[in-house]
Amino acid sequence: MRTLFTGADILRRNADGGYETLRGAFLGVDGGCIDYIGTDRPEQAYDAEKDMRGRLLMPGLVNCHSHIAMTLMRGIGSGLPLQDWLFKAIFPIEDRLVREDIAAASRFALLEMIAGGTTSFSDMYFFPEETVHAVEEAGIKANLNRCVQCFDESQTVEQNTQIPESLALFEKYHGAADGRIRIDFSIHAEYTCKSHIVKAYSDLCREKGGRMHIHLSETAREQRECVERYSKTPAEWFEALGTFDSPTAAAHCVFVTESDMDILKAHGVSVVHNPTSNLKLGSGFAPIRRMMDKGINVTLGTDGTASNNNLNMFEEMHLAEIIHDGYHHDPTHIRSNEVLDMATVNGAKLQGREDTGALEAGKKADIIAIDLRRPHLYPNFDTPALITCAAQAGDVCMTMVDGKILYENGEFKTLDAEKVRADMERAVERLYRK
């Protein structure tokens, strides 16, 4: 199927990292890929045309750190610092989760993400097979994993059941759904795992050619207690255990030192900035300007809905642009085009998806449309700033992945929204009925 979008404004990324807006332009999709972008009507014929006047076509958003099934816990533990939030509010609920809960919550979260312009996400949570099935059905892209933890120093590598579960998930589903699904390896964090487990699992990830997903230096307490335990920062600890020998996504990185950042740069670690979560949990402000100046790939993520409390990547872009300017008393500290990169092309790089993240011929047709007819989106003198500082998730009027429309004008094309909500309501009732 060949489809031509006509009359659209198109956000195109230039080779120098800047953005330009083509007005009243054309974008052609052939199967799963973009085959034409320009202001002149293409000479080749298309099977169908879609009038996109009054809409902006831009790359789909990539949410690089989430726990989407935590939609079951939206708002739980609000007002608690991270460690209390985890151990007193979240972990006791997670102990009661069953597969059906994850299946229901994953699909419910996908409704929110797809309607809000997310075309790919990286997730770390329990029963990941259920999220795999939800992603297959919905048509979105995802990097998923079975997270490894260990709280018992005496547990042997052979006794850890999560490592073989992680490997089995990788062997069975990596590359599934025509490559839309990728399976990563994952260590929850330094404070939830032991050195010998991390070392063995990191070696396995490297041997299998996998990618790693971790939490890193989210709070001052995490950084301080790691130094007290090992005389190393979390970044130094993971480096010494070989974790960074594989392509790694490190979420948060709020309290990394200059030396830590040099380690991340040396190993090509991608950082996931989670501004809403870091603010809501009182963690602080990640030094993303210093990271970017060192050449570290910085991306964006929502974290889970219990620490956000939504999966809205437009809010993450907005905060990522303005909070650092305010904190540093410098309105030029973070620029709109840099934030757009974090949410699109940088995220695609983190996921190992070099064939997406920007609108250009030959790339995958992972495209969203923004309704520019909304009052708060006119006039448009600066498209990147319009997206990062004015646009909302509710302005998304189309979400396309691999050339397939998943959502358009309030209608979900691949998920039964009413059934998804009913399943979610049953899961909430079961989990909290006492």
Coordinates of C-alpha atoms in Angstrom, one line a residue:
M1 CA 0.0 0.0 0.0
R2 CA 1.3 3.4 -1.1
T3 CA -0.1 6.5 0.6
L4 CA 0.6 10.1 -0.1
F5 CA 0.0 12.7 2.6
T6 CA -0.8 16.1 1.0
G7 CA -0.9 19.7 2.1
A8 CA 0.9 19.0 5.4
D9 CA 3.4 21.0 7.3
I10 CA 6.4 18.6 7.8
L11 CA 9.1 18.9 10.4
R12 CA 12.3 17.8 8.8
R13 CA 15.7 17.4 10.6
N14 CA 18.7 18.8 8.8
A15 CA 22.2 17.3 8.7
D16 CA 23.5 20.0 11.0
G17 CA 21.0 18.9 13.7
G18 CA 18.6 21.8 13.2
Y19 CA 15.0 21.6 12.0
E20 CA 13.1 23.1 9.1
T21 CA 9.4 23.2 8.5
L22 CA 8.1 22.5 5.0
R23 CA 4.8 24.2 4.4
G24 CA 2.0 22.6 2.4
A25 CA 4.2 19.7 1.6
F26 CA 3.9 16.1 0.5
L27 CA 5.1 12.9 2.3
G28 CA 4.9 9.5 0.6
V29 CA 4.7 6.1 2.4
D30 CA 5.5 2.9 0.6
G31 CA 4.7 -0.1 2.8
G32 CA 6.5 0.5 6.0
C33 CA 8.9 3.2 4.9
I34 CA 8.9 6.9 3.8
D35 CA 9.7 7.2 0.1
Y36 CA 9.2 10.9 -0.5
I37 CA 9.3 14.2 1.2
G38 CA 9.1 17.6 -0.6
T39 CA 7.1 20.7 -1.4
D40 CA 6.4 19.5 -5.0
R41 CA 3.9 16.8 -5.7
P42 CA 5.9 13.6 -6.5
E43 CA 5.8 12.2 -10.0
Q44 CA 5.1 8.6 -8.9
A45 CA 1.6 7.4 -8.3
Y46 CA 0.1 6.4 -4.9
D47 CA -2.8 4.1 -4.0
A48 CA -4.4 6.6 -1.7
E49 CA -4.1 10.2 -0.7
K50 CA -4.8 11.8 2.7
D51 CA -5.4 15.5 3.0
M52 CA -3.3 16.8 5.9
R53 CA -3.9 20.5 5.6
G54 CA -3.8 22.1 9.0
R55 CA -1.7 19.3 10.4
L56 CA 2.0 19.0 11.2
L57 CA 3.7 15.7 10.4
M58 CA 6.7 14.9 12.7
P59 CA 8.6 11.8 13.9
G60 CA 6.9 9.6 16.5
L61 CA 8.1 10.0 20.1
V62 CA 10.4 7.5 21.8
N63 CA 9.8 6.9 25.5
C64 CA 13.1 5.5 26.6
H65 CA 12.3 4.6 30.3
S66 CA 9.0 3.3 31.5
H67 CA 7.2 0.8 33.6
I68 CA 3.9 0.9 31.7
A69 CA 2.0 -1.6 33.8
M70 CA 2.4 0.7 36.8
T71 CA -0.7 2.4 35.4
L72 CA -2.2 0.1 38.0
M73 CA -0.5 2.3 40.7
R74 CA -1.1 5.7 39.2
G75 CA -0.7 8.1 42.2
I76 CA 0.2 5.5 44.8
G77 CA 2.7 6.8 47.4
S78 CA 2.6 10.4 46.3
G79 CA 4.7 12.6 48.6
L80 CA 7.2 9.9 49.6
P81 CA 10.9 10.0 48.9
L82 CA 12.2 7.3 46.5
Q83 CA 13.3 4.7 48.9
D84 CA 10.2 4.9 51.1
W85 CA 8.0 5.1 47.9
L86 CA 9.6 1.9 46.6
F87 CA 9.8 -0.2 49.8
K88 CA 6.7 1.0 51.7
A89 CA 4.2 1.8 48.9
I90 CA 5.2 0.1 45.6
F91 CA 7.0 -3.2 46.4
P92 CA 4.1 -4.5 48.6
I93 CA 1.6 -4.0 45.8
E94 CA 3.9 -5.5 43.2
D95 CA 4.2 -8.6 45.3
R96 CA 0.5 -9.2 44.6
L97 CA 0.6 -8.7 40.8
V98 CA -0.4 -11.6 38.5
R99 CA 0.0 -12.1 34.8
E100 CA -3.6 -10.9 34.1
D101 CA -2.8 -7.6 35.8
I102 CA 0.2 -6.9 33.6
A103 CA -1.7 -7.9 30.5
A104 CA -4.6 -5.5 31.3
A105 CA -2.4 -2.6 32.5
S106 CA 0.0 -2.9 29.5
R107 CA -2.8 -2.5 27.0
F108 CA -4.4 0.3 29.0
A109 CA -1.0 2.1 29.0
L110 CA -0.7 1.6 25.3
L111 CA -3.9 3.4 24.7
E112 CA -2.4 6.4 26.5
M113 CA 0.9 6.3 24.7
I114 CA -0.4 5.7 21.2
A115 CA -3.0 8.5 21.5
G116 CA -0.2 10.8 22.8
G117 CA 2.2 10.2 19.9
T118 CA 4.6 7.6 21.3
T119 CA 5.6 5.2 18.5
S120 CA 8.2 3.2 20.5
F121 CA 9.1 2.7 24.2
S122 CA 11.6 0.9 26.4
D123 CA 10.1 -0.8 29.4
M124 CA 11.3 -2.6 32.5
Y125 CA 8.7 -4.6 34.5
F126 CA 7.4 -8.0 35.6
F127 CA 5.8 -10.7 33.4
P128 CA 7.2 -9.1 30.2
E129 CA 5.7 -11.8 28.0
E130 CA 2.3 -10.2 28.6
T131 CA 3.7 -6.8 27.5
V132 CA 5.2 -8.6 24.4
H133 CA 1.7 -9.8 23.5
A134 CA 0.2 -6.4 24.0
V135 CA 2.8 -4.7 21.8
E136 CA 2.3 -7.3 19.1
E137 CA -1.5 -6.6 19.1
A138 CA -1.2 -2.8 19.3
G139 CA 1.3 -2.4 16.5
I140 CA 3.7 -0.1 18.5
K141 CA 7.4 -0.7 18.9
A142 CA 9.1 -1.6 22.1
N143 CA 12.4 -2.7 23.8
L144 CA 11.3 -5.0 26.6
N145 CA 13.2 -6.9 29.2
R146 CA 13.0 -9.2 32.2
C147 CA 14.7 -7.2 35.0
V148 CA 17.2 -8.9 37.3
Q149 CA 17.4 -8.3 41.0
C150 CA 19.1 -9.9 44.0
F151 CA 18.8 -8.9 47.6
D152 CA 20.6 -12.0 49.1
E153 CA 24.4 -12.0 49.1
S154 CA 24.5 -15.7 49.6
Q155 CA 22.4 -16.4 46.5
T156 CA 24.4 -18.1 43.8
V157 CA 24.2 -17.2 40.1
E158 CA 22.6 -20.7 39.5
Q159 CA 20.0 -20.0 42.2
N160 CA 18.9 -16.7 40.6
T161 CA 15.8 -17.5 38.6
Q162 CA 15.5 -14.2 36.9
I163 CA 18.7 -14.6 34.7
P164 CA 17.4 -17.7 32.9
E165 CA 14.0 -16.0 32.5
S166 CA 15.7 -13.0 31.0
L167 CA 17.7 -15.2 28.6
A168 CA 14.6 -17.2 27.6
L169 CA 12.7 -14.0 26.8
F170 CA 15.6 -12.8 24.6
E171 CA 15.9 -16.1 22.7
K172 CA 12.1 -16.3 22.1
Y173 CA 11.1 -12.8 21.3
H174 CA 14.1 -10.7 20.2
G175 CA 13.2 -9.4 16.7
A176 CA 9.6 -10.5 16.9
A177 CA 6.7 -8.8 15.1
D178 CA 8.9 -8.0 12.1
G179 CA 11.5 -6.3 14.4
R180 CA 9.0 -4.1 16.2
I181 CA 9.8 -6.0 19.4
R182 CA 13.4 -6.1 20.8
I183 CA 14.4 -7.7 24.0
D184 CA 17.0 -6.1 26.2
F185 CA 18.8 -7.2 29.3
S186 CA 18.2 -5.3 32.5
I187 CA 19.6 -4.8 36.0
H188 CA 17.2 -2.8 38.2
A189 CA 19.8 -0.8 40.1
E190 CA 23.0 -1.1 42.2
Y191 CA 21.0 -1.1 45.4
T192 CA 18.7 -3.9 44.3
C193 CA 21.4 -6.3 43.1
K194 CA 24.6 -8.0 44.2
S195 CA 28.0 -7.7 42.6
H196 CA 28.4 -11.4 41.6
I197 CA 25.0 -11.5 40.0
V198 CA 25.6 -8.3 38.1
K199 CA 29.0 -9.5 36.8
A200 CA 27.6 -12.9 35.6
Y201 CA 24.6 -11.3 34.0
S202 CA 26.6 -8.5 32.3
D203 CA 29.0 -11.1 30.8
L204 CA 25.9 -12.9 29.5
C205 CA 24.5 -9.8 27.9
R206 CA 27.9 -9.1 26.2
E207 CA 28.1 -12.7 24.9
K208 CA 24.6 -12.5 23.4
G209 CA 25.2 -9.1 21.8
G210 CA 22.4 -7.6 23.9
R211 CA 21.6 -4.2 25.1
M212 CA 21.3 -3.3 28.8
H213 CA 18.8 -1.1 30.7
I214 CA 19.5 0.1 34.3
H215 CA 18.6 2.7 36.8
L216 CA 21.7 4.8 37.7
S217 CA 22.4 7.5 40.4
E218 CA 18.8 8.5 40.7
T219 CA 19.1 10.0 44.2
A220 CA 21.8 11.4 46.4
R221 CA 21.2 8.6 48.9
E222 CA 21.8 6.0 46.2
Q223 CA 25.1 7.6 45.2
R224 CA 26.2 8.0 48.8
E225 CA 25.3 4.5 50.0
C226 CA 27.0 2.9 47.0
V227 CA 30.2 4.8 47.8
E228 CA 29.9 3.6 51.4
R229 CA 29.4 0.0 50.4
Y230 CA 32.0 -0.3 47.6
S231 CA 34.1 2.9 47.7
K232 CA 32.8 3.4 44.1
T233 CA 30.0 5.4 42.7
P234 CA 27.2 3.4 40.9
A235 CA 28.7 4.3 37.5
E236 CA 32.2 3.1 38.7
W237 CA 30.6 -0.1 40.2
F238 CA 28.8 -1.0 37.0
E239 CA 31.8 -0.2 34.9
A240 CA 34.0 -2.5 37.0
L241 CA 31.5 -5.3 36.7
G242 CA 31.4 -5.1 32.9
T243 CA 27.9 -3.8 32.5
F244 CA 28.9 -1.0 30.2
D245 CA 30.7 -3.4 27.9
S246 CA 27.2 -3.7 26.2
P247 CA 25.2 -0.8 24.8
T248 CA 23.5 0.6 27.9
A249 CA 20.5 2.8 28.7
A250 CA 21.0 4.4 32.1
A251 CA 17.9 6.0 33.5
H252 CA 17.9 9.2 35.6
C253 CA 21.7 10.0 36.2
V254 CA 20.8 12.8 38.5
F255 CA 23.8 12.6 40.8
V256 CA 26.5 11.5 38.4
T257 CA 29.9 13.2 38.9
E258 CA 32.2 14.5 36.2
S259 CA 34.2 11.3 36.4
D260 CA 31.0 9.3 36.1
M261 CA 30.0 11.2 33.0
D262 CA 33.4 10.5 31.5
I263 CA 32.8 6.8 32.1
L264 CA 29.4 7.0 30.4
K265 CA 30.9 8.8 27.4
A266 CA 33.8 6.4 27.2
H267 CA 31.5 3.4 27.0
G268 CA 28.8 5.0 24.8
V269 CA 26.2 4.8 27.5
S270 CA 22.9 6.6 26.6
V271 CA 21.3 8.6 29.4
V272 CA 17.5 8.7 29.9
H273 CA 16.4 12.0 31.4
N274 CA 13.1 11.7 33.4
P275 CA 12.3 15.3 34.4
T276 CA 8.8 14.7 35.8
S277 CA 9.7 11.7 37.9
N278 CA 12.9 13.4 39.2
L279 CA 10.8 16.5 40.2
K280 CA 7.9 14.5 41.7
L281 CA 10.1 12.3 43.8
G282 CA 12.3 15.2 44.8
S283 CA 15.4 13.6 43.3
G284 CA 16.8 16.7 41.7
F285 CA 18.0 18.1 38.4
A286 CA 20.2 15.9 36.1
P287 CA 23.2 17.7 34.6
I288 CA 22.1 17.1 31.1
R289 CA 23.8 20.1 29.6
R290 CA 27.2 18.8 30.8
M291 CA 26.4 15.4 29.5
M292 CA 25.5 16.7 26.1
D293 CA 28.6 18.9 26.0
K294 CA 30.6 15.7 26.6
G295 CA 28.9 14.0 23.6
I296 CA 26.7 11.7 25.7
N297 CA 23.5 10.6 24.0
V298 CA 20.7 12.0 26.1
T299 CA 17.1 10.8 25.7
L300 CA 13.8 11.2 27.4
G301 CA 11.5 9.0 29.4
T302 CA 8.3 9.2 31.5
D303 CA 9.2 6.6 34.1
G304 CA 6.2 4.8 35.5
T305 CA 2.8 6.3 36.2
A306 CA 3.2 6.0 39.9
S307 CA 6.1 8.5 39.8
N308 CA 4.9 10.8 37.0
N309 CA 1.7 10.2 36.9
N310 CA 1.2 9.8 33.2
L311 CA 3.0 8.6 30.0
N312 CA 2.8 12.0 28.3
M313 CA 6.0 12.6 26.3
F314 CA 5.0 16.2 25.5
E315 CA 5.1 17.1 29.2
E316 CA 8.6 15.5 29.4
M317 CA 9.8 17.7 26.4
H318 CA 8.3 20.8 28.0
L319 CA 9.9 20.2 31.4
A320 CA 13.2 19.2 29.9
E321 CA 13.4 22.5 28.0
I322 CA 12.4 24.9 30.8
I323 CA 13.4 23.5 34.2
H324 CA 17.1 23.6 33.5
D325 CA 16.9 27.1 32.1
G326 CA 15.2 28.2 35.3
Y327 CA 17.6 26.3 37.5
H328 CA 20.7 27.7 35.8
H329 CA 19.2 31.2 35.3
D330 CA 19.9 30.9 31.6
P331 CA 17.2 30.8 28.9
T332 CA 19.7 29.4 26.4
H333 CA 20.8 26.5 28.6
I334 CA 18.6 23.9 26.7
R335 CA 17.3 24.5 23.2
S336 CA 14.1 23.3 21.6
N337 CA 15.9 21.4 18.8
E338 CA 18.0 19.5 21.4
V339 CA 14.8 18.5 23.3
L340 CA 13.2 17.3 20.0
D341 CA 16.3 15.2 19.4
M342 CA 16.1 13.7 22.9
A343 CA 12.5 12.6 22.2
T344 CA 13.0 11.2 18.7
V345 CA 16.4 10.5 17.0
N346 CA 18.4 10.1 20.2
G347 CA 15.8 7.7 21.6
A348 CA 15.9 5.7 18.4
K349 CA 19.7 5.5 18.8
L350 CA 19.4 4.3 22.4
Q351 CA 17.0 1.5 21.2
G352 CA 19.3 0.4 18.4
R353 CA 16.7 1.5 15.8
E354 CA 18.8 3.6 13.4
D355 CA 16.1 3.3 10.8
T356 CA 13.7 5.6 12.6
G357 CA 13.6 8.8 14.7
A358 CA 13.5 11.4 11.8
L359 CA 11.3 12.0 8.7
E360 CA 13.4 11.2 5.7
A361 CA 13.2 9.0 2.7
G362 CA 14.3 5.4 3.5
K363 CA 13.4 5.7 7.2
K364 CA 10.6 3.7 8.8
A365 CA 7.2 5.5 8.6
D366 CA 6.9 6.1 12.3
I367 CA 4.9 9.4 12.0
I368 CA 2.6 11.4 14.1
A369 CA 0.3 14.3 13.1
I370 CA -0.4 17.3 15.3
D371 CA -3.6 19.3 14.8
L372 CA -2.3 22.8 14.2
R373 CA -5.9 24.2 14.2
R374 CA -6.0 24.2 18.0
P375 CA -6.1 27.7 19.4
H376 CA -2.9 27.3 21.4
L377 CA -0.9 26.2 18.3
Y378 CA -1.4 29.4 16.3
P379 CA 0.5 31.3 15.1
N380 CA 3.5 29.1 14.4
F381 CA 6.7 31.2 14.1
D382 CA 9.0 28.5 15.5
T383 CA 7.9 24.9 15.1
P384 CA 10.4 23.2 17.5
A385 CA 9.4 25.7 20.2
L386 CA 5.7 25.1 19.4
I387 CA 6.1 21.4 19.9
T388 CA 8.2 21.6 23.1
C389 CA 6.4 24.5 24.8
A390 CA 2.9 24.6 23.4
A391 CA 1.7 21.3 22.0
Q392 CA 0.0 18.7 24.2
A393 CA -0.5 15.0 23.9
G394 CA -4.2 15.6 23.1
D395 CA -3.2 17.5 20.0
V396 CA -2.0 14.3 18.3
C397 CA -4.6 13.3 15.7
M398 CA -2.7 10.4 14.0
T399 CA -0.1 7.9 15.1
M400 CA 1.5 5.7 12.5
V401 CA 4.1 2.9 13.0
D402 CA 5.8 1.1 10.1
G403 CA 3.3 2.7 7.7
K404 CA 0.3 1.4 9.6
I405 CA -2.1 3.9 11.3
L406 CA -2.7 2.8 14.9
Y407 CA -4.8 5.9 16.0
E408 CA -6.6 8.6 14.1
N409 CA -9.0 11.3 15.2
G410 CA -9.8 9.7 18.5
E411 CA -10.2 6.1 17.1
F412 CA -7.9 3.3 18.0
K413 CA -7.4 1.0 15.0
T414 CA -5.7 -2.0 16.6
L415 CA -7.0 -2.1 20.2
D416 CA -10.6 -2.4 21.4
A417 CA -10.5 0.6 23.8
E418 CA -13.7 -0.4 25.6
K419 CA -12.5 -4.0 26.3
V420 CA -9.1 -2.7 27.4
R421 CA -10.7 -0.4 29.9
A422 CA -13.0 -3.1 31.2
D423 CA -10.1 -5.5 31.7
M424 CA -8.2 -2.7 33.5
E425 CA -11.1 -2.0 35.8
R426 CA -11.2 -5.7 36.8
A427 CA -7.5 -5.7 37.5
V428 CA -7.8 -2.6 39.7
E429 CA -10.7 -4.1 41.6
R430 CA -8.9 -7.4 42.2
L431 CA -5.7 -5.7 43.4
Y432 CA -7.4 -3.2 45.7
R433 CA -10.7 -4.8 46.7
K434 CA -9.5 -5.3 50.3

